[in-house]
Coordinates of C-alpha atoms and ligand atoms in Angstrom, one line a residue:
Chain P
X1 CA -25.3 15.0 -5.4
X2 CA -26.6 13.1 -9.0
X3 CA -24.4 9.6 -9.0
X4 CA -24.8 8.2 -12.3
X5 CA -25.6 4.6 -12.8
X6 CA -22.6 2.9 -12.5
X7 CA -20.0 2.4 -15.9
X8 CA -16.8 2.0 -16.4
X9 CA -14.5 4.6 -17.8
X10 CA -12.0 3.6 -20.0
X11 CA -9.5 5.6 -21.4
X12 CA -7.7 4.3 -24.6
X13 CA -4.8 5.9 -25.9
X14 CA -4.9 4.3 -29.8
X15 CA -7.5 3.7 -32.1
X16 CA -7.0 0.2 -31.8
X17 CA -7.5 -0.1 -28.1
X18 CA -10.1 1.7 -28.9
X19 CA -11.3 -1.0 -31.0
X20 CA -10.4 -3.5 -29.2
X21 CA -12.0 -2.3 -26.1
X22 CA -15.2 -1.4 -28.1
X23 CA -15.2 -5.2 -29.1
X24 CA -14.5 -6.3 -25.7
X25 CA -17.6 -4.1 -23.9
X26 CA -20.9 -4.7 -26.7
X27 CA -22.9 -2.1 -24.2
X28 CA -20.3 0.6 -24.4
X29 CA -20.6 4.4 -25.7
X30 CA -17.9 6.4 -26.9
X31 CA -17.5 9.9 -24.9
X32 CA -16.2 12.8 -26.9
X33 CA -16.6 15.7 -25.5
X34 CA -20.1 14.3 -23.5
X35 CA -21.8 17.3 -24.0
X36 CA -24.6 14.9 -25.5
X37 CA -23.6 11.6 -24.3
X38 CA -23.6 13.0 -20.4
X39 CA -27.2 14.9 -20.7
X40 CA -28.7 11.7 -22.1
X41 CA -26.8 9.4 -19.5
X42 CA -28.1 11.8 -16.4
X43 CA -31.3 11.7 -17.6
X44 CA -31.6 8.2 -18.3
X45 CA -31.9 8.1 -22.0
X46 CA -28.6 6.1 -22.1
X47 CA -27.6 3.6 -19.4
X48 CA -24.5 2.4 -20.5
X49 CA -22.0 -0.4 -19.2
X50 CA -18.6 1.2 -19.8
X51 CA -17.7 4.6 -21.3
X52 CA -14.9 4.9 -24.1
X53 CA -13.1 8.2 -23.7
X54 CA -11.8 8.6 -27.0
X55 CA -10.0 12.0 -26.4
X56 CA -6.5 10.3 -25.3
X57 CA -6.0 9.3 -28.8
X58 CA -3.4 11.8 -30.6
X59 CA -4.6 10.4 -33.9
X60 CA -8.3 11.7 -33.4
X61 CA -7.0 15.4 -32.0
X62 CA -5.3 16.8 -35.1
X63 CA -6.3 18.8 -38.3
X64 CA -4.2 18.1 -41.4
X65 CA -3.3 19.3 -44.8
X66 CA -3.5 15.9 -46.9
X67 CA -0.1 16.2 -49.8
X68 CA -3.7 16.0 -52.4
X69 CA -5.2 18.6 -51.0
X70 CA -8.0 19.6 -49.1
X71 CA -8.1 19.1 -44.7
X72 CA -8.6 16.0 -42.5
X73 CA -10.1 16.6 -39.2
X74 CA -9.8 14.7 -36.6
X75 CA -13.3 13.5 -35.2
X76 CA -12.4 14.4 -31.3
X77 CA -10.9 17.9 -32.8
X78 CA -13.4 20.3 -30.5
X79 CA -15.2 23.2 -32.1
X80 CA -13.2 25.8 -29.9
X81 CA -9.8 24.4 -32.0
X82 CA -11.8 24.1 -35.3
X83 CA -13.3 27.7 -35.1
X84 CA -9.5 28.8 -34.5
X85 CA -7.9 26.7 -37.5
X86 CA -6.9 29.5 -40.2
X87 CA -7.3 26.6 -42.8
X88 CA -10.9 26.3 -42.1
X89 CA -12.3 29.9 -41.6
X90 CA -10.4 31.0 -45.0
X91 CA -11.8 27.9 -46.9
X92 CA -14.3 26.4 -45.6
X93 CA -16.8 28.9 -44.3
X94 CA -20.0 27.2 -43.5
X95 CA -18.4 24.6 -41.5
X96 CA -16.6 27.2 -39.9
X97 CA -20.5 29.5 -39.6
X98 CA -21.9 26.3 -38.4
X99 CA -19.7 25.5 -35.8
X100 CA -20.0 28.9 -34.3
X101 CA -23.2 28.4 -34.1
X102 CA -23.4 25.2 -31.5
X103 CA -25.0 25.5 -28.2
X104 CA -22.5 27.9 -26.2
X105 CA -19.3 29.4 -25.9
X106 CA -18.3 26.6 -22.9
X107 CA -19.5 23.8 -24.3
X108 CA -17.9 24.5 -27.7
X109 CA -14.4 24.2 -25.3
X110 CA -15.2 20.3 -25.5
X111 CA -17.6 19.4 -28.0
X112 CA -16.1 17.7 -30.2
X113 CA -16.8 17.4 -34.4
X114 CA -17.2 13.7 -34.4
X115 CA -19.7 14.1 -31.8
X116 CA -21.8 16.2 -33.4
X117 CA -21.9 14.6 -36.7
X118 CA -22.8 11.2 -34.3
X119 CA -25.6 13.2 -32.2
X120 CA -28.4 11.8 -31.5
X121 CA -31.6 12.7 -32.5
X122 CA -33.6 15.0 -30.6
X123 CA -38.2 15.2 -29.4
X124 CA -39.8 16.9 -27.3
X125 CA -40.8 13.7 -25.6
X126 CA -37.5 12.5 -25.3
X127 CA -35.0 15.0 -23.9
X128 CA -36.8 15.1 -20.6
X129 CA -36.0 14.0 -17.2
X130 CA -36.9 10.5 -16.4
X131 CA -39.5 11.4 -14.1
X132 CA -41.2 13.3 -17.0
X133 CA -40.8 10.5 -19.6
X134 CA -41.9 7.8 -17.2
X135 CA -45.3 10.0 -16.6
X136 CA -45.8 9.9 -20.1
X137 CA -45.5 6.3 -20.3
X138 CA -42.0 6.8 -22.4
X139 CA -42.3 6.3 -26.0
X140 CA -40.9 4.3 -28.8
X141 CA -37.7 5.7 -29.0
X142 CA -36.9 4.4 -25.7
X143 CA -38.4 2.2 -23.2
X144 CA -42.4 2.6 -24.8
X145 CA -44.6 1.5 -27.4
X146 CA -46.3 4.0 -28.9
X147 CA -44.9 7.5 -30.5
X148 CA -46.3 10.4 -29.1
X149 CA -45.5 12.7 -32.3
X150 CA -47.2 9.8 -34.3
X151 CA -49.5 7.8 -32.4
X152 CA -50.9 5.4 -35.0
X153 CA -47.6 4.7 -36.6
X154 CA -44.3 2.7 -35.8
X155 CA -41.8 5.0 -36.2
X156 CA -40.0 7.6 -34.7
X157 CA -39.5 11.1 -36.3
X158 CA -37.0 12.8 -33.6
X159 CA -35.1 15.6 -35.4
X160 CA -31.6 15.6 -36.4
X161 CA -30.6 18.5 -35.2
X162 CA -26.7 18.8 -35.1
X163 CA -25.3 21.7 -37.4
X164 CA -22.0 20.7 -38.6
X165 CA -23.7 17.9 -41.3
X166 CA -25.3 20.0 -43.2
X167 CA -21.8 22.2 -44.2
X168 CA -20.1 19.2 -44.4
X169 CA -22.5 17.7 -46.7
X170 CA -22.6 21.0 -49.6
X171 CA -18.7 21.3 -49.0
X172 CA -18.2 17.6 -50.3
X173 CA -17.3 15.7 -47.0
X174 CA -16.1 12.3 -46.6
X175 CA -16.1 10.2 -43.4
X176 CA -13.4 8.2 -41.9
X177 CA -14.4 5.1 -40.3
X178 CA -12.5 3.1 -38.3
X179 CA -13.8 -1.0 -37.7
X180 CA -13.2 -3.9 -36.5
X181 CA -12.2 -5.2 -40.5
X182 CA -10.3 -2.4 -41.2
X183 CA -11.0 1.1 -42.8
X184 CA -13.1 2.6 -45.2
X185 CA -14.1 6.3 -45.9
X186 CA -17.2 7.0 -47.3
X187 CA -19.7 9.8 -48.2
X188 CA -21.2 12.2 -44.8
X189 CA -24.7 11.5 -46.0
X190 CA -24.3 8.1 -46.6
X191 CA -24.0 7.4 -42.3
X192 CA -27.1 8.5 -42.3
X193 CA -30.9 7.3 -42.5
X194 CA -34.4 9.2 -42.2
X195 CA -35.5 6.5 -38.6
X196 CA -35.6 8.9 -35.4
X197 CA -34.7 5.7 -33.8
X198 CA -32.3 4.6 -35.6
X199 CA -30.5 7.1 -37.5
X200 CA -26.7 6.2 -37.5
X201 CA -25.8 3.4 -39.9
X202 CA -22.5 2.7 -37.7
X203 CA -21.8 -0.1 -36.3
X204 CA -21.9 -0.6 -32.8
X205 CA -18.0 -1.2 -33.0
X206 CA -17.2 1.0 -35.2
X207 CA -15.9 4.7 -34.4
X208 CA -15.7 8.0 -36.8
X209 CA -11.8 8.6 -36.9
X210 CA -11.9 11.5 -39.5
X211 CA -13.8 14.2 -41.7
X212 CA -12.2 14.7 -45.0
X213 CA -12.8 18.3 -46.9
X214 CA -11.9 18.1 -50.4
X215 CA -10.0 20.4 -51.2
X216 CA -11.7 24.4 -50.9
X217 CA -13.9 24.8 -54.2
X218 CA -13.8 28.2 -55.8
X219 CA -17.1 30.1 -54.9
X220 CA -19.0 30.0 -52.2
X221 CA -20.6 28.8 -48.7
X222 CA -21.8 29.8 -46.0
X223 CA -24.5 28.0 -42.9
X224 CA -27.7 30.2 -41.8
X225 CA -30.0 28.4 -38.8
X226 CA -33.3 29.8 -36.7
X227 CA -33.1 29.1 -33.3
X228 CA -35.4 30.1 -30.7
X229 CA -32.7 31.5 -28.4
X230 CA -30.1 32.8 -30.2
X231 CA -27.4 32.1 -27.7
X232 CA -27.3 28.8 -27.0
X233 CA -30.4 26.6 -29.0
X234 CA -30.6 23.9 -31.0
X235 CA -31.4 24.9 -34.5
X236 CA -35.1 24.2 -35.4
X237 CA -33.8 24.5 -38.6
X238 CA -30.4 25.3 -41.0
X239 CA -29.2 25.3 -44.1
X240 CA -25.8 25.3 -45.7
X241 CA -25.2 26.4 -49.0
X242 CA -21.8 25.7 -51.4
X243 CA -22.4 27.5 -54.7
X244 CA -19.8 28.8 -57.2
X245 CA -21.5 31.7 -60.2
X246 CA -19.3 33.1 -63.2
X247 CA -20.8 36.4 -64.5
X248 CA -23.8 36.0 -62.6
X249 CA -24.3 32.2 -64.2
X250 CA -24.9 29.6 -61.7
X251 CA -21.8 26.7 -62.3
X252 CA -22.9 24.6 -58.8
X253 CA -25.0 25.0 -56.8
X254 CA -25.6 22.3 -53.4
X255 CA -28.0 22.9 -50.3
X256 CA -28.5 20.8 -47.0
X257 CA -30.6 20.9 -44.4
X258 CA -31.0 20.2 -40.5
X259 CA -33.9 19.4 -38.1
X260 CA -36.1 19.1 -40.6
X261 CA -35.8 14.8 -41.0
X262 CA -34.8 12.5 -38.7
X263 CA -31.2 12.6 -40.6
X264 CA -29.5 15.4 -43.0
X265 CA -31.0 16.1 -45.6
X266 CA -28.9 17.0 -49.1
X267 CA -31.4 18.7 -51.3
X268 CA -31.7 16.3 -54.5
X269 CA -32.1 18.6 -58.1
X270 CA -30.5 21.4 -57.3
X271 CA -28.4 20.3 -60.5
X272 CA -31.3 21.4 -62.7
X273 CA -30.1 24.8 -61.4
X274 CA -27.1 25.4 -63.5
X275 CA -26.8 27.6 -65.9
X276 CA -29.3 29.9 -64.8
X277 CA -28.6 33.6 -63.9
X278 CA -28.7 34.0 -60.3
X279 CA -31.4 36.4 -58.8
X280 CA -34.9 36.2 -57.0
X281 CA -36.2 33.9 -59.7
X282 CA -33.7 31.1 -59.4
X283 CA -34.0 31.5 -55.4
X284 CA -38.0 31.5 -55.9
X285 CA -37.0 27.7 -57.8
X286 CA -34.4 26.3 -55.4
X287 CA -37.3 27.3 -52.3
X288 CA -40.0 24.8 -54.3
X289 CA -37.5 22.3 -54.1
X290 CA -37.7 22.0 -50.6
X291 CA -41.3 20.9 -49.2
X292 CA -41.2 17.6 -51.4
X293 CA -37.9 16.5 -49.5
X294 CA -38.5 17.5 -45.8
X295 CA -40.4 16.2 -43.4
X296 CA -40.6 18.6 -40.2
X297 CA -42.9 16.9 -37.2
X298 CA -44.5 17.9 -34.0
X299 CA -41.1 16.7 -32.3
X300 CA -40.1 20.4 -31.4
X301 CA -41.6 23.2 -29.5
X302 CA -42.3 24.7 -32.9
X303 CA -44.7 23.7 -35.1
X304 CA -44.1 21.9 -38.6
X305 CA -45.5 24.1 -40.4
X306 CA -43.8 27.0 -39.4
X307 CA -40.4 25.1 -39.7
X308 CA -41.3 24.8 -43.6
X309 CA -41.3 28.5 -43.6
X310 CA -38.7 29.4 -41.7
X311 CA -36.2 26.4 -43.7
X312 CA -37.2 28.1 -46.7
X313 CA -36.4 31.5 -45.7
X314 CA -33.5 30.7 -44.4
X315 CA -32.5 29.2 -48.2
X316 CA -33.4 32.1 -49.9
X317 CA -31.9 34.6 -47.6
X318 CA -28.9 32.7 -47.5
X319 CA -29.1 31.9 -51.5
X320 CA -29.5 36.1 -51.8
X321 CA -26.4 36.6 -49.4
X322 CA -24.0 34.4 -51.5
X323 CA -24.9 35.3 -54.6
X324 CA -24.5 39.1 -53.9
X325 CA -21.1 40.2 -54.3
X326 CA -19.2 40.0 -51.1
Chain C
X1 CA -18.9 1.3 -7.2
X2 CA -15.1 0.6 -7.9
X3 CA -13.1 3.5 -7.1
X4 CA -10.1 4.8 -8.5
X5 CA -7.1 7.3 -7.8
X6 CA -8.1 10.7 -9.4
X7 CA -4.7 12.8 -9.2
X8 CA -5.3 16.7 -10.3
X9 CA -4.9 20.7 -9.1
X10 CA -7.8 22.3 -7.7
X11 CA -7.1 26.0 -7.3
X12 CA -3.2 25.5 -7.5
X13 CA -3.8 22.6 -5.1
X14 CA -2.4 19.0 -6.0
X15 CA -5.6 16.5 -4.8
X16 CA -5.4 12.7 -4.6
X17 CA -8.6 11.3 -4.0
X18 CA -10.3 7.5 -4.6
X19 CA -13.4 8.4 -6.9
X20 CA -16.0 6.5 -9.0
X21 CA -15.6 6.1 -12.8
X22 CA -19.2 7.7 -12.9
X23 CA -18.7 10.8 -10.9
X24 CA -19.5 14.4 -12.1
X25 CA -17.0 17.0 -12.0
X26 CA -19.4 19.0 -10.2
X27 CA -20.3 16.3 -7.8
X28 CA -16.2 15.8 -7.6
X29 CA -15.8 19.2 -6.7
X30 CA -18.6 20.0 -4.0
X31 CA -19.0 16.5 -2.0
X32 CA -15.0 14.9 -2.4
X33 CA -13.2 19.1 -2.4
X34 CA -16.0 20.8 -0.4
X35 CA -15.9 23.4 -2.6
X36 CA -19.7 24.3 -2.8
X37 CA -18.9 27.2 -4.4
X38 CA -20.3 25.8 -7.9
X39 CA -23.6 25.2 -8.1
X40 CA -26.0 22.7 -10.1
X41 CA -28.9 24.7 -11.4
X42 CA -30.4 22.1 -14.2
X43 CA -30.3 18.6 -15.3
X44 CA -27.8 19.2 -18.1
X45 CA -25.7 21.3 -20.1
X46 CA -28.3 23.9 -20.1
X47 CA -27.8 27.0 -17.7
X48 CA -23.8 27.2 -17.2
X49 CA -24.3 27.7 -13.1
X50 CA -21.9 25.0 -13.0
X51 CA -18.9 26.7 -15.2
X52 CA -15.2 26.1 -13.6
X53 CA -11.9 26.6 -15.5
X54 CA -10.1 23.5 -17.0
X55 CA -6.6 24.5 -17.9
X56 CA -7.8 27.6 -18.4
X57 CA -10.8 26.9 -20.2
X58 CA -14.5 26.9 -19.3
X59 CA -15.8 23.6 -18.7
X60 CA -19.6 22.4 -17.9
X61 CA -18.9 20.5 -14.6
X62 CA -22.3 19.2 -14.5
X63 CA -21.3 17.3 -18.1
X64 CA -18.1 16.5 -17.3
X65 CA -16.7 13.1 -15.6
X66 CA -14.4 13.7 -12.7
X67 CA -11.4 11.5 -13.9
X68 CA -11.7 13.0 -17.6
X69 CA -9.7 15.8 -15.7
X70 CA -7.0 13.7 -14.1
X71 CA -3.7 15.7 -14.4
X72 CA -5.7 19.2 -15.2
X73 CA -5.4 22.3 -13.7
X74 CA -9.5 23.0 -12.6
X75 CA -10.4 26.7 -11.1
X76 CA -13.3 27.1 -8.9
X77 CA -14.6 30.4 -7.7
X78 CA -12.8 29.7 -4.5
X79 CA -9.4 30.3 -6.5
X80 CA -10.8 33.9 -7.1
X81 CA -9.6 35.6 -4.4
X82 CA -5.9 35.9 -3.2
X83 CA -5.5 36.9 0.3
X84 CA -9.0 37.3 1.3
X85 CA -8.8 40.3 -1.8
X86 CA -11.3 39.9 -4.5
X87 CA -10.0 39.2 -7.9
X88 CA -10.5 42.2 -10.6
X89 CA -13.9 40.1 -12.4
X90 CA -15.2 39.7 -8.5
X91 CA -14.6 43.2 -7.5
X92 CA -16.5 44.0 -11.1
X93 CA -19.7 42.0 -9.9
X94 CA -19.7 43.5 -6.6
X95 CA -19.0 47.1 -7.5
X96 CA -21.4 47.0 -10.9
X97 CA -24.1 45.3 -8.9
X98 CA -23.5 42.2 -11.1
X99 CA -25.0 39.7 -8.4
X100 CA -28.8 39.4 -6.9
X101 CA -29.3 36.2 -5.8
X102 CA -25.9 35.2 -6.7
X103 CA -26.6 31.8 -8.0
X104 CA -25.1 32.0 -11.3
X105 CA -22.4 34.4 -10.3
X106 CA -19.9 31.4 -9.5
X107 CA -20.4 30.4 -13.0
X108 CA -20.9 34.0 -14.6
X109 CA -17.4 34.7 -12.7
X110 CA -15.6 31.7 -14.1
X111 CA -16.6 32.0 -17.5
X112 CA -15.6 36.0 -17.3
X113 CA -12.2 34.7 -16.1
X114 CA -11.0 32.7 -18.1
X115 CA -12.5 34.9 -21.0
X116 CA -10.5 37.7 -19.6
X117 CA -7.4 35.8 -19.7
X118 CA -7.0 35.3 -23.4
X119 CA -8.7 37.8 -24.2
X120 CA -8.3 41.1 -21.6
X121 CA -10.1 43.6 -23.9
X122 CA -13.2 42.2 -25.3
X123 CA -15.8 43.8 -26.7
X124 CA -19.1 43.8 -25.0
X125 CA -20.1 41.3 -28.4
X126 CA -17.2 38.8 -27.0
X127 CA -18.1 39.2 -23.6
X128 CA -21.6 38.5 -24.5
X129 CA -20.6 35.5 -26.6
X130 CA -18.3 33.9 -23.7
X131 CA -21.0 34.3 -21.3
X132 CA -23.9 33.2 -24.1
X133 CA -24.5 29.9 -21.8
X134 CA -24.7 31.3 -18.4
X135 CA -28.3 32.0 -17.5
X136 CA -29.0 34.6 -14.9
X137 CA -32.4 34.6 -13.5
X138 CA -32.2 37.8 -11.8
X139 CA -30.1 40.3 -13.1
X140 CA -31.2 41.0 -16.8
X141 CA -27.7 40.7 -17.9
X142 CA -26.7 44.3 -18.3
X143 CA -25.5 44.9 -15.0
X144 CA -23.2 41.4 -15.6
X145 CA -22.0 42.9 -18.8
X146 CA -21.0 45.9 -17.5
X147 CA -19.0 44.0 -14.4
X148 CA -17.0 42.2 -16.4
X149 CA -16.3 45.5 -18.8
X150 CA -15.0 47.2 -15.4
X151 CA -13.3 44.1 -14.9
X152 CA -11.0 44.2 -18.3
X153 CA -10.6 47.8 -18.0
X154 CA -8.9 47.3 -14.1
X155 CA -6.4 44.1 -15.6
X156 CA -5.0 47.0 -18.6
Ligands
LIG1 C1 -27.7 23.4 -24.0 C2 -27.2 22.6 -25.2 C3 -27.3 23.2 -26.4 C4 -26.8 22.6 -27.6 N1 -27.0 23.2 -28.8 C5 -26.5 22.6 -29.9 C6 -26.7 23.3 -31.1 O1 -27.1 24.4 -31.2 N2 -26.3 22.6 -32.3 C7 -25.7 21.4 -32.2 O2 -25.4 20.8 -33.3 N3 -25.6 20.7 -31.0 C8 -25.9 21.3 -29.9 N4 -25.8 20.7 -28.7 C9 -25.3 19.3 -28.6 C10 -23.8 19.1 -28.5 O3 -23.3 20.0 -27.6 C11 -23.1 19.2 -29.8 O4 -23.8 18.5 -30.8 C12 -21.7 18.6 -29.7 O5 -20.9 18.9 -30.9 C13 -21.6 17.1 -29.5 O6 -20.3 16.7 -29.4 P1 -19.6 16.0 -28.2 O7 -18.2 15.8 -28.5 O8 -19.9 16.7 -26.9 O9 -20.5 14.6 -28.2 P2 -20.7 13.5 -27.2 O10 -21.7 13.8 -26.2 O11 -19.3 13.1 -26.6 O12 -21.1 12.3 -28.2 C14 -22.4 12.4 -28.8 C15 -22.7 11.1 -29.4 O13 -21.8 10.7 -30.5 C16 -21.1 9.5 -30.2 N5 -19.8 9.8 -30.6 C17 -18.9 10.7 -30.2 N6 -17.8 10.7 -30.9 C18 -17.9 9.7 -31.8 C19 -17.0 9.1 -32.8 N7 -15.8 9.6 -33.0 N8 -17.4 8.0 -33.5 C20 -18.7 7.5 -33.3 N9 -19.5 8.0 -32.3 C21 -19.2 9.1 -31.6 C22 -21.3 9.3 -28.7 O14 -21.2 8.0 -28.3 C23 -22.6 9.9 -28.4 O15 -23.6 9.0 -28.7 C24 -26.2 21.3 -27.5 C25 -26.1 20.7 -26.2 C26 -26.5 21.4 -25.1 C27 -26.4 20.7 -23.7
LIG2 S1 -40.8 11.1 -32.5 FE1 -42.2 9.7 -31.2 S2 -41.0 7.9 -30.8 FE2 -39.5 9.5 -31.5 S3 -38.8 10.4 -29.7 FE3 -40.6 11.6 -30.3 S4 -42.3 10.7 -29.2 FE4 -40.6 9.3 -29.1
LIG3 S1 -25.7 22.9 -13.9 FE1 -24.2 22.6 -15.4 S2 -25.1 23.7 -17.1 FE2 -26.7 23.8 -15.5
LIG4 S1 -28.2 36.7 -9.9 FE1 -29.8 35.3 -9.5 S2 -29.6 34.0 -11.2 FE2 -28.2 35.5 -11.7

């Protein structure tokens, strides 16, 4: 028998109880589908005062087709109904690739998208038992002083390592934020900053209400990620790709990355791409791109350096794959 | 801790029981049900020994909050069997040899069920995708594989 410490669980049916009750309970932490939120909590990572079950509200459960186009997804939608949504496998393929690709079959029955765009991030000296961190003397991301990845710095490098971001990123995704002054919906990559420790810019009472697809660009995309057991790891690294070619001319070409930063990572330049005819050469080009902008660290079981080689094999095969014809 | 009236089915059961915001499905299910059937085999999320049915669905009870299911249907291994007769994915595991030590099988046989219910012909690719976070220590896999394949060929 594990009790938990003790929280309350409360169970709003609206976003704005939601609100309301976030306002009311500063030490609360929304529960989606807890397949994060619950680890962390039993293993004392997160000890929090009340718990916000935010799957009650109607509002947060539902895909739909905007009269301008394109999708919005509910952020408590779970990647079991996502993966079944016609809508998204026919247009929106590396979102779709990517979700299949999250932990297992049963926790994809409750794991919600929302959730794993808010995940936290992820070290080896972190998601550990609190027995283990304690005999470590914890470390800066929680509860200690010094970084174990990083010993003579002051900050944290735990990977990001959720794989919906990176698709939503290349397909063009906006977030839906829901706070205590309102609305207001703004760029996936923009939520997000390169601090292990700190890598959600939301508000403590704010909650992600929405992803917004714009609507399906011709071409296109498609997720690729390493993992060290296929069914059911975290990716040590992924990559999404969105790319649209006429006559074997590159017209657009966008590439984001997971668990190699503290945060998703759009690839900047890949701009400078267009207008070149697809093949190895222009994959050879988009693969230097990468080792300027990523910062892999000794946060995993696998070693940096090995991460830069698998990320950029995992572009170029992907690159290859899309750019072949189908 | 304050406790609270948790109302839902347990193996086509209606419960009422006073329970703690911060209890575990699992915990729920073995210490408040005595249903010790499902098993706790890690410290999160990881190994699927824990696996029950939630209106149908496969559900982590080690990651999930008791009162989260109030007013759900939730299926436990116990609900296998009707009548002291083995259910069609139980009589796979014991007939294929799907079971050594037998403490994933709870889990392995939920997960197979409710796989088997929307789907009642998978492939051995879906079966091995529904059961992708169910660790087995003992068997090597194949022998579960090919339980639940007898399985879905005795429901057709
Ligand atoms: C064994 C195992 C393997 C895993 N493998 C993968 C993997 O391969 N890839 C991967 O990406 N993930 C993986 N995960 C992590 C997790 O299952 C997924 O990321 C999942 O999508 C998280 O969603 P959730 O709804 O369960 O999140 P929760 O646990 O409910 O929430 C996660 C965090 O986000 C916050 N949050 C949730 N919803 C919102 C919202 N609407 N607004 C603001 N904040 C919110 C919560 O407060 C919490 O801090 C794995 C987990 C386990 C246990
Ligand atoms: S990177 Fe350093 S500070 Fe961050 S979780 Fe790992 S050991 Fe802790
Ligand atoms: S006990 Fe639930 S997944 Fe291991
Ligand atoms: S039979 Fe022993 S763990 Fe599977």
């Amino acid at each position: 028998m594990e009790y938990l410490p003790d929280f309350d669980l409360l169970r709003p049916k609206t976003v704005d109880e939601a609100l309301a009750l976030r306002r009311e309970n500063p030490e609360a932490r929304l529960l989606a589908g807890g397949t994060d939120l619950i680890v962390n909590v039993r293993r004392g990572i997160v000890d929090p005062k009340a718990v916000i079950d935010i799957n009650g509200i109607a509002d947060l459960r539902t895909i739909t087709s905007p009269d301008g186009g394109g999708l919005r997804i509910g952020a408590a939608v779970t990647l079991a109904e996502l993966l079944e949504d016609r809508r998204i496998s026919e247009d929106y393929p590396a979102l779709c690739e990517a979700a299949a690709e999250v932990a297992a079959a049963s926790h994809r029955e409750v794991a919600t998208l929302g959730g794993n765009l808010c995940l936290d991030t992820r070290c080896l000296y972190y998601n550990q038992s609190e027995w283990w961190r304690s005999a470590n003397s914890y470390c800066l991301k929680h509860r200690g002083d010094v970084c174990h990845v990083a010993p003579s710095g002051k900050q944290c490098f735990a990977a990001f390592s959720g794989d919906l971001a990176p698709a939503v990123l290349v397909l063009g995704g906006t977030v839906e934020i829901a706070g205590p002054n309102g609305g207001r919906t703004v760029p996936l990559g923009e939520i997000y900053e390169d601090d292990g420790a700190a890598h959600l810019r939301l508000a403590e009472d704010e909650i992600l209400t929405a992803v917004h697809l714009p609507a399906a660009p011709p071409g296109r995309s498609g997720y690729a990620k390493a993992r060290v057991r296929a069914a059911i790891d975290f990716p040590l690294a992924g990559a999404a790709i969105a790319l649209r070619q006429e006559g074997g001319v590159l017209e657009d070409l966008r590439v984001a990355l997971t668990g190699t930063n503290s945060c998703p990572i759009l690839i900047a330049g890949t701009d400078r791409l267009v207008g070149e005819t697809v093949g190895e050469e222009v994959a050879e080009k988009l693969a230097t791109m990468l080792p300027k902008q990523i910062q892999p660290m000794s946060s995993t079981f696998t070693p940096p350096g090995y991460r830069r080689k698998v990320v950029a094999n995992l572009v170029r095969a992907l690159f290859r794959h899309l750019t072949e014809a189908p | 801790m304050a406790k609270s009236i948790l109302r839902l089915t347990v193996n086509g059961s209606g419960r009422e029981d006073a329970v703690p915001a911060n209890m575990l499905l699992v915990d729920y299910l073995r210490e408040v049900a005595g249903l010790t059937g499902t098993k706790i085999g890690c410290d999160g999320g990881e190994c699927g020994a824990c696996t029950v049915l939630v209106d149908g669905r496969s559900r982590l009870s080690c990651i999930s909050l008791a009162h989260t299911c109030a007013g759900r249907q939730v299926e436990t291994v116990e609900g296998c069997a009707t009548d002291g007769r083995l259910s069609l994915v139980q009589k796979g595991f014991h007939e294929k040899l799907g079971s050594q030590c037998g403490y994933c099988t709870p889990g392995m046989i939920m997960a197979a069920s409710g796989l088997l219910r929307r789907n009642p012909r998978p492939s051995e690719a879906e079966i091995r995708a529904a059961l992708s976070g169910n660790i087995c220590r003992c068997t090597g896999y194949v022998k579960i594989i090919e339980a639940v394949q007898a399985a879905a060929e005795g429901t057709t």
